[in-house]
Short mmCIF file of C-alpha atoms in Angstrom, two decimals:
data_model
loop_
_atom_site.label_atom_id
_atom_site.label_comp_id
_atom_site.label_asym_id
_atom_site.label_seq_id
_atom_site.Cartn_x
_atom_site.Cartn_y
_atom_site.Cartn_z
CA MET A 1 6.72 -51.62 18.49
CA GLY A 2 9.68 -49.99 19.35
CA SER A 3 9.63 -46.48 21.49
CA GLY A 4 7.86 -47.26 24.59
CA VAL A 5 5.37 -44.00 23.33
CA ALA A 6 1.91 -44.52 22.50
CA PRO A 7 1.35 -43.83 18.47
CA GLY A 8 -1.78 -42.46 18.94
CA ALA A 9 -0.02 -39.40 21.60
CA ARG A 10 2.40 -39.02 19.27
CA ALA A 11 0.29 -38.57 16.05
CA ASP A 12 -1.62 -35.90 17.88
CA ASP A 13 1.50 -33.88 19.24
CA ARG A 14 2.95 -34.29 15.57
CA ASP A 15 0.12 -32.72 13.87
CA ALA A 16 -0.91 -30.14 16.54
CA THR A 17 3.00 -30.00 16.22
CA ARG A 18 2.56 -29.16 12.13
CA GLN A 19 -0.83 -27.24 12.51
CA LYS A 20 0.93 -24.76 14.82
CA GLN A 21 4.10 -24.68 12.65
CA GLN A 22 1.65 -23.81 9.76
CA GLU A 23 -0.14 -20.93 11.81
CA VAL A 24 3.24 -19.51 13.21
CA GLN A 25 4.70 -19.72 9.62
CA ALA A 26 1.78 -17.88 7.72
CA GLN A 27 2.05 -15.55 10.75
CA LEU A 28 5.42 -14.87 9.77
CA ASN A 29 4.90 -14.48 6.55
CA LEU A 30 2.22 -12.13 7.32
CA ALA A 31 4.64 -10.15 9.33
CA LYS A 32 7.46 -9.98 7.39
CA ALA A 33 4.96 -8.78 4.08
CA THR A 34 3.65 -6.02 6.02
CA ASP A 35 7.54 -4.73 7.56
CA ALA A 36 8.42 -5.10 3.74
CA GLY A 37 5.49 -2.55 3.19
CA VAL A 38 6.44 -0.45 6.04
CA GLN A 39 10.12 -0.05 5.44
CA ALA A 40 9.13 0.80 1.62
CA GLU A 41 6.91 3.31 3.20
CA LEU A 42 9.57 4.39 5.68
CA ASN A 43 12.09 5.19 2.40
CA ARG A 44 9.65 7.09 0.92
CA LEU A 45 9.06 8.93 4.10
CA ASN A 46 12.65 9.27 4.70
CA GLN A 47 13.93 10.94 1.29
CA ALA A 48 10.42 13.06 1.82
CA VAL A 49 11.89 14.22 4.97
CA ALA A 50 15.21 15.19 3.32
CA ALA A 51 13.80 17.05 0.41
CA GLN A 52 11.43 18.25 2.37
CA LYS A 53 13.91 19.77 5.27
CA ALA A 54 15.83 21.39 2.15
CA ARG A 55 12.95 22.92 1.12
CA ALA A 56 12.13 24.64 4.78
CA ASP A 57 15.77 25.31 5.83
CA GLY A 58 16.05 27.27 2.18
CA ALA A 59 12.91 28.66 3.09
CA HIS A 60 13.98 29.94 6.28
CA GLN A 61 16.96 31.38 4.65
CA ALA A 62 14.83 33.36 2.36
CA GLU A 63 12.75 34.47 5.01
CA LEU A 64 15.70 35.69 7.05
CA VAL A 65 16.76 37.63 3.96
CA ALA A 66 14.17 39.16 3.47
CA LEU A 67 13.85 40.61 7.00
CA ALA A 68 17.34 41.82 7.12
CA GLY A 69 16.43 43.71 3.70
CA VAL A 70 13.23 45.31 5.54
CA GLN A 71 15.67 45.94 8.70
CA THR A 72 17.83 47.56 6.44
CA ALA A 73 14.87 49.56 4.50
CA THR A 74 14.20 50.47 8.07
CA ALA A 75 17.36 51.51 8.90
CA ARG A 76 17.92 53.94 6.51
CA LEU A 77 14.58 55.25 6.60
CA THR A 78 15.36 56.46 9.94
CA ALA A 79 18.81 57.83 8.97
CA ILE A 80 16.78 59.92 6.65
CA ASP A 81 14.56 60.90 8.85
CA THR A 82 17.20 62.45 10.78
CA ARG A 83 19.10 63.74 8.14
CA VAL A 84 15.73 66.26 7.41
CA GLN A 85 15.25 67.05 10.85
CA GLY A 86 19.07 67.97 11.39
CA LEU A 87 18.79 70.43 7.67
CA ARG A 88 14.99 71.47 8.80
CA GLN A 89 16.42 72.72 11.70
CA GLU A 90 19.47 73.97 10.21
CA LEU A 91 17.39 75.80 8.31
CA SER A 92 15.13 77.47 11.32
CA ARG A 93 18.31 78.46 12.98
CA ARG A 94 19.88 80.21 9.58
CA ALA A 95 16.46 82.11 9.20
CA VAL A 96 16.72 83.54 12.94
CA GLN A 97 20.21 84.44 12.89
CA ALA A 98 19.43 86.27 9.20
CA TYR A 99 16.77 88.39 11.08
CA THR A 100 18.23 88.43 14.69
CA ASP A 101 21.94 88.92 14.31
CA PRO A 102 23.31 92.09 13.78
CA SER A 103 26.21 90.72 12.13
CA SER A 104 24.84 88.26 10.28
CA GLN A 105 26.12 89.38 6.41
CA GLY A 106 22.26 88.75 5.03
CA GLY A 107 20.36 89.37 8.43
CA PHE A 108 17.47 92.12 8.24
CA VAL A 109 19.01 94.37 10.16
CA ALA A 110 21.86 94.51 7.99
CA LEU A 111 19.78 94.36 4.97
CA THR A 112 17.71 97.62 6.18
CA ARG A 113 21.22 99.37 7.58
CA ALA A 114 22.97 99.19 4.04
CA SER A 115 23.51 102.38 2.17
CA THR A 116 22.73 101.35 -1.10
CA PHE A 117 20.46 99.85 -2.79
CA ASP A 118 22.64 97.18 -4.27
CA GLU A 119 24.02 96.38 -1.34
CA ALA A 120 20.82 95.98 0.19
CA ALA A 121 19.96 93.52 -2.73
CA HIS A 122 23.34 91.46 -3.33
CA ARG A 123 23.06 90.49 0.58
CA GLN A 124 19.36 89.23 -0.06
CA ALA A 125 20.39 87.60 -2.36
CA LEU A 126 22.88 85.98 0.05
CA LEU A 127 20.46 85.13 1.80
CA ASP A 128 17.90 83.34 -0.97
CA LEU A 129 20.59 81.55 -1.86
CA VAL A 130 21.03 80.16 1.48
CA GLN A 131 17.34 79.26 1.97
CA SER A 132 17.33 77.83 -2.04
CA THR A 133 19.71 75.80 -1.02
CA THR A 134 18.92 74.48 2.06
CA THR A 135 15.06 74.10 0.80
CA GLY A 136 16.28 71.56 -1.96
CA ALA A 137 18.25 69.62 -0.23
CA VAL A 138 15.14 69.14 2.20
CA GLU A 139 12.98 68.37 -0.66
CA GLY A 140 15.41 65.73 -2.22
CA ILE A 141 15.89 64.14 0.83
CA ARG A 142 12.16 64.10 1.12
CA SER A 143 11.68 62.66 -1.92
CA THR A 144 14.55 59.72 -1.47
CA ARG A 145 12.46 58.87 1.83
CA GLN A 146 9.35 58.01 -0.04
CA ASP A 147 11.28 56.21 -2.53
CA GLN A 148 12.84 54.89 0.62
CA ALA A 149 9.78 54.05 2.11
CA GLU A 150 7.92 52.45 -0.53
CA ALA A 151 11.00 49.97 -1.30
CA THR A 152 10.28 48.95 2.39
CA LYS A 153 7.17 48.55 2.19
CA ALA A 154 7.47 46.18 -0.83
CA LEU A 155 9.74 44.46 1.13
CA GLN A 156 7.96 44.07 4.45
CA ALA A 157 5.27 42.49 1.36
CA ALA A 158 8.10 40.03 0.43
CA GLU A 159 9.06 39.75 4.07
CA LYS A 160 5.25 38.28 5.13
CA VAL A 161 5.41 36.11 2.28
CA ALA A 162 8.52 34.20 2.86
CA ARG A 163 7.67 34.46 6.43
CA GLN A 164 4.30 32.66 5.45
CA ARG A 165 6.09 30.14 3.05
CA ALA A 166 8.79 29.44 5.67
CA SER A 167 5.67 28.54 8.21
CA ALA A 168 4.12 26.75 5.66
CA GLU A 169 7.15 24.49 5.20
CA ALA A 170 8.02 24.32 8.81
CA ASP A 171 4.63 22.21 9.37
CA ARG A 172 4.98 20.59 6.41
CA THR A 173 7.81 18.66 7.79
CA LYS A 174 6.23 18.10 11.13
CA GLU A 175 4.00 16.34 9.65
CA LEU A 176 6.90 14.17 7.64
CA GLN A 177 8.13 13.54 10.34
CA ALA A 178 5.65 13.05 12.47
CA SER A 179 4.95 9.91 9.82
CA GLN A 180 8.12 8.68 9.41
CA ALA A 181 8.29 8.21 13.20
CA ALA A 182 5.24 6.41 13.18
CA GLN A 183 5.98 4.42 10.46
CA GLN A 184 9.29 4.17 12.41
CA ALA A 185 7.77 2.76 15.38
CA ALA A 186 5.74 0.12 13.07
CA HIS A 187 8.98 -1.29 12.13
CA ALA A 188 10.40 -1.65 15.35
CA GLU A 189 7.31 -3.55 16.38
CA LEU A 190 7.02 -5.67 13.07
CA ALA A 191 10.75 -6.29 14.00
CA LYS A 192 10.08 -7.55 17.34
CA ARG A 193 7.29 -9.28 16.44
CA ILE A 194 9.35 -11.27 13.48
CA ALA A 195 12.40 -12.08 15.89
CA ARG A 196 9.59 -13.64 18.08
CA LEU A 197 8.40 -15.74 15.44
CA GLU A 198 11.42 -16.46 14.02
CA ALA A 199 12.68 -17.95 16.89
CA GLU A 200 9.02 -19.75 17.93
CA SER A 201 9.16 -20.84 14.50
CA ALA A 202 13.02 -22.45 14.49
CA GLU A 203 11.42 -24.28 18.09
CA LEU A 204 8.61 -25.84 16.31
CA ASN A 205 10.73 -27.07 13.35
CA SER A 206 13.23 -28.64 16.20
CA HIS A 207 10.23 -29.97 17.63
CA GLN A 208 9.02 -31.49 14.45
CA ALA A 209 12.68 -32.83 13.82
CA GLU A 210 12.08 -34.70 16.50
CA LEU A 211 8.59 -35.91 15.79
CA GLU A 212 9.46 -36.67 12.10
CA ASN A 213 12.77 -38.72 13.32
CA LEU A 214 9.93 -40.90 15.88
CA ILE A 215 8.25 -41.78 12.80
CA ARG A 216 11.32 -43.15 11.31
CA GLN A 217 11.51 -44.96 14.10
CA ARG A 218 8.28 -46.25 14.48
CA SER A 219 7.97 -46.83 10.79
CA ALA A 220 11.26 -48.89 11.60
CA ALA A 221 9.96 -51.22 14.05
CA VAL A 222 6.94 -51.92 12.72
CA ALA A 223 8.83 -53.27 9.45
CA ALA A 224 11.16 -55.01 12.11
CA THR A 225 8.25 -57.11 13.38
CA ILE A 226 6.95 -58.09 10.11
CA ALA A 227 7.97 -60.64 7.89
CA PRO A 228 9.40 -59.82 4.48
CA SER A 229 6.87 -59.94 1.79
CA SER A 230 7.29 -60.92 -2.29
CA GLY A 231 4.33 -58.87 -3.18
CA THR A 232 1.03 -56.93 -2.61
CA PRO A 233 -0.70 -58.67 0.01
CA PRO A 234 -4.36 -60.12 -1.15
CA VAL A 235 -7.37 -58.15 -1.18
CA ALA A 236 -11.01 -59.51 -0.37
CA ALA A 237 -12.91 -59.12 -3.81
CA GLY A 238 -15.09 -56.08 -4.17
CA THR A 239 -13.10 -54.04 -1.69
CA GLN A 240 -10.24 -52.27 -4.24
CA VAL A 241 -11.45 -49.08 -4.64
CA GLY A 242 -8.92 -45.96 -5.83
CA SER A 243 -8.38 -43.12 -8.89
CA GLY A 244 -6.31 -44.15 -12.05
CA PRO A 245 -3.82 -46.30 -13.22
CA ALA A 246 -0.36 -46.83 -10.66
CA SER A 247 2.17 -44.14 -11.20
CA SER A 248 5.92 -44.74 -12.39
CA ALA A 249 6.39 -44.99 -8.63
CA GLY A 250 3.92 -47.39 -8.01
CA MET A 251 1.22 -45.85 -6.51
CA ILE A 252 -2.98 -44.50 -7.05
CA TRP A 253 -5.21 -42.08 -5.75
CA PRO A 254 -7.07 -42.40 -2.84
CA LEU A 255 -9.81 -40.78 -4.28
CA HIS A 256 -11.53 -39.27 -7.08
CA GLY A 257 -12.88 -35.65 -6.72
CA PRO A 258 -11.49 -32.35 -7.64
CA VAL A 259 -8.34 -30.91 -6.07
CA THR A 260 -9.39 -27.82 -4.18
CA THR A 261 -5.82 -27.13 -1.72
CA GLU A 262 -2.52 -27.92 -3.51
CA PHE A 263 1.09 -29.15 -1.49
CA GLY A 264 1.95 -25.55 -0.52
CA ALA A 265 -0.38 -23.45 -0.46
CA ASN A 266 -2.26 -21.65 2.23
CA GLY A 267 1.64 -20.54 3.77
CA GLY A 268 2.33 -24.25 3.26
CA HIS A 269 -0.49 -27.02 3.18
CA PRO A 270 1.45 -30.15 4.07
CA GLY A 271 -0.51 -32.18 1.15
CA ILE A 272 -3.45 -32.22 -1.06
CA ASP A 273 -7.33 -32.19 -0.50
CA ILE A 274 -9.48 -33.68 -2.37
CA ALA A 275 -13.22 -33.33 -2.52
CA ALA A 276 -15.95 -36.11 -2.91
CA PRO A 277 -19.61 -37.03 -1.56
CA ASN A 278 -19.27 -37.74 2.64
CA ALA A 279 -18.38 -41.61 3.49
CA THR A 280 -16.57 -42.01 -0.31
CA PRO A 281 -14.18 -44.78 0.17
CA ILE A 282 -10.63 -44.15 0.40
CA ALA A 283 -8.31 -46.60 -0.81
CA ALA A 284 -4.50 -47.32 -0.04
CA ALA A 285 -2.41 -45.61 -2.45
CA LYS A 286 0.08 -48.38 -2.08
CA ALA A 287 0.50 -51.88 -0.53
CA GLY A 288 2.09 -51.31 2.78
CA THR A 289 1.28 -51.52 7.03
CA VAL A 290 -0.77 -49.14 8.90
CA VAL A 291 1.53 -46.89 11.69
CA PHE A 292 -1.02 -44.59 12.37
CA SER A 293 -5.29 -45.26 12.96
CA GLY A 294 -7.32 -42.89 15.14
CA PRO A 295 -8.46 -39.71 16.16
CA ASN A 296 -5.59 -37.03 15.56
CA ASP A 297 -6.36 -33.22 17.12
CA GLY A 298 -7.38 -30.72 13.96
CA TYR A 299 -6.43 -34.00 11.34
CA GLY A 300 -9.35 -35.71 12.96
CA ASN A 301 -9.76 -39.48 11.83
CA TYR A 302 -6.44 -39.99 10.74
CA VAL A 303 -4.52 -43.10 9.30
CA CYS A 304 -0.75 -43.53 8.28
CA ILE A 305 0.88 -46.49 6.24
CA ASP A 306 4.16 -47.11 5.75
CA HIS A 307 5.35 -48.37 2.27
CA GLY A 308 8.94 -49.01 3.22
CA GLY A 309 11.94 -47.73 1.81
CA GLY A 310 10.90 -44.05 3.95
CA LEU A 311 7.76 -43.89 2.05
CA SER A 312 4.47 -43.10 3.52
CA THR A 313 1.40 -42.03 3.07
CA CYS A 314 -1.36 -40.32 5.28
CA TYR A 315 -5.31 -39.83 5.05
CA ALA A 316 -7.24 -37.43 7.18
CA HIS A 317 -10.26 -35.79 8.31
CA GLN A 318 -12.14 -39.46 7.32
CA SER A 319 -15.75 -39.89 8.62
CA ARG A 320 -14.80 -43.49 10.20
CA ILE A 321 -11.76 -45.38 9.69
CA ALA A 322 -11.58 -49.14 8.04
CA ALA A 323 -7.84 -50.18 8.85
CA GLY A 324 -6.13 -50.55 12.38
CA GLU A 325 -2.39 -50.01 13.73
CA GLY A 326 0.16 -52.77 12.25
CA GLN A 327 -2.48 -53.67 9.70
CA ARG A 328 -1.57 -54.66 6.06
CA VAL A 329 -3.21 -53.28 3.20
CA GLY A 330 -2.95 -53.68 0.13
CA GLN A 331 -2.97 -51.23 -3.05
CA GLY A 332 -6.69 -50.20 -3.60
CA GLU A 333 -7.84 -52.00 -0.31
CA ILE A 334 -10.37 -50.16 1.63
CA ILE A 335 -9.00 -47.81 5.29
CA GLY A 336 -10.94 -45.18 5.94
CA PHE A 337 -13.98 -43.83 4.64
CA GLU A 338 -13.78 -39.50 3.53
CA GLY A 339 -15.71 -36.82 5.85
CA SER A 340 -14.58 -33.80 7.75
CA THR A 341 -13.53 -34.79 11.31
CA GLY A 342 -10.96 -32.56 13.17
CA ASN A 343 -10.07 -28.84 11.71
CA SER A 344 -12.27 -29.08 8.61
CA THR A 345 -15.13 -26.60 6.62
CA GLY A 346 -16.53 -29.62 4.90
CA PRO A 347 -16.19 -33.75 4.15
CA HIS A 348 -12.62 -33.56 1.54
CA LEU A 349 -9.62 -36.17 1.99
CA HIS A 350 -6.58 -34.23 2.90
CA TYR A 351 -3.98 -36.91 1.63
CA GLU A 352 -0.71 -36.62 2.88
CA VAL A 353 3.12 -38.64 1.18
CA ARG A 354 6.02 -38.63 3.23
CA VAL A 355 9.57 -39.59 2.55
CA ASP A 356 11.58 -40.23 6.03
CA GLY A 357 8.71 -38.42 7.80
CA VAL A 358 8.99 -35.45 6.07
CA VAL A 359 5.75 -33.90 3.98
CA GLN A 360 6.43 -33.78 0.13
CA ASN A 361 4.32 -33.34 -2.96
CA PRO A 362 2.10 -35.93 -3.85
CA ARG A 363 1.82 -34.92 -7.10
CA ASN A 364 5.91 -35.90 -7.39
CA TYR A 365 4.53 -39.61 -6.67
CA GLU A 366 1.08 -39.71 -8.42
CA SER A 367 0.51 -39.68 -12.62
CA GLY A 368 -2.66 -37.04 -13.62
CA ASN A 369 -5.29 -36.06 -11.42
CA PRO A 370 -7.45 -38.10 -9.11
#
């Protein structure tokens, strides 16, 4: 029949590849969706870190300004203290000189030697003036120092608040940067995973293309061994089943029941799942030739019918197969019985429509519902 490769082996290989391809695609979709969320969070964190860094820089500058103010005020206090100390020393020096230096016009000795009371009073007035001037300067500087001390205290309080704010902003910046680094690491890891999955998906797609080509070759080989038919092969009375009238594509539903999974669902479901009681007869959707018949890995018991012109239908998870490879079947003829073999969670029919080996949505070829 053409290719020299056992059809059951090719079907097993194809089905395993298709199942793996679906798994890889689902993982790839999940990884991309997760990475999209990570990138969105990373973008948010990048903006937050930039804004937070600006706040932290501003707080640090405010801290430096406050610290400079404290330092200036402290320096002024030191200068005031120096001036007060100098004036006090000058006052002490003048007092000592006034009372001990005979040459001093305002000294005690000069006062006692005054020839007249008016002269003594005049000299005492000069001494009092010197003392009062010096004492007033000292008191003025002392008052200025008190004001400066209060200002310094206020500046120190402000500097403390600025320092605490700068520390808090710096801590917040570190927290955001840690979250940013974590998101960057997650993004990098997801990027690696996406790259691996895309490479694996590309390899599986290439393999799937090869398998689809084999299906086309086998269908062509089978068609070449069968004489052209002028119509639907005869079907024994009572063996026709199926659901509903033929569609514009000349096909009927192979089974009556509710659709539990549509084509393309769950990351790329390659057919339509139809539920029915276990062992419900399955009908050929259209007349044709059986090109695959047998157990096929995740599909369980599997039958594939070539209808000519590149069109084929496939039926998976059968509890029992009723049509063999190479057999001509008519539309509505029983080809097997619904079941739950292979990767299945319960009795149902996995129904596929293929064109040149590539899966298509069965609803594009059927009318109504099963």
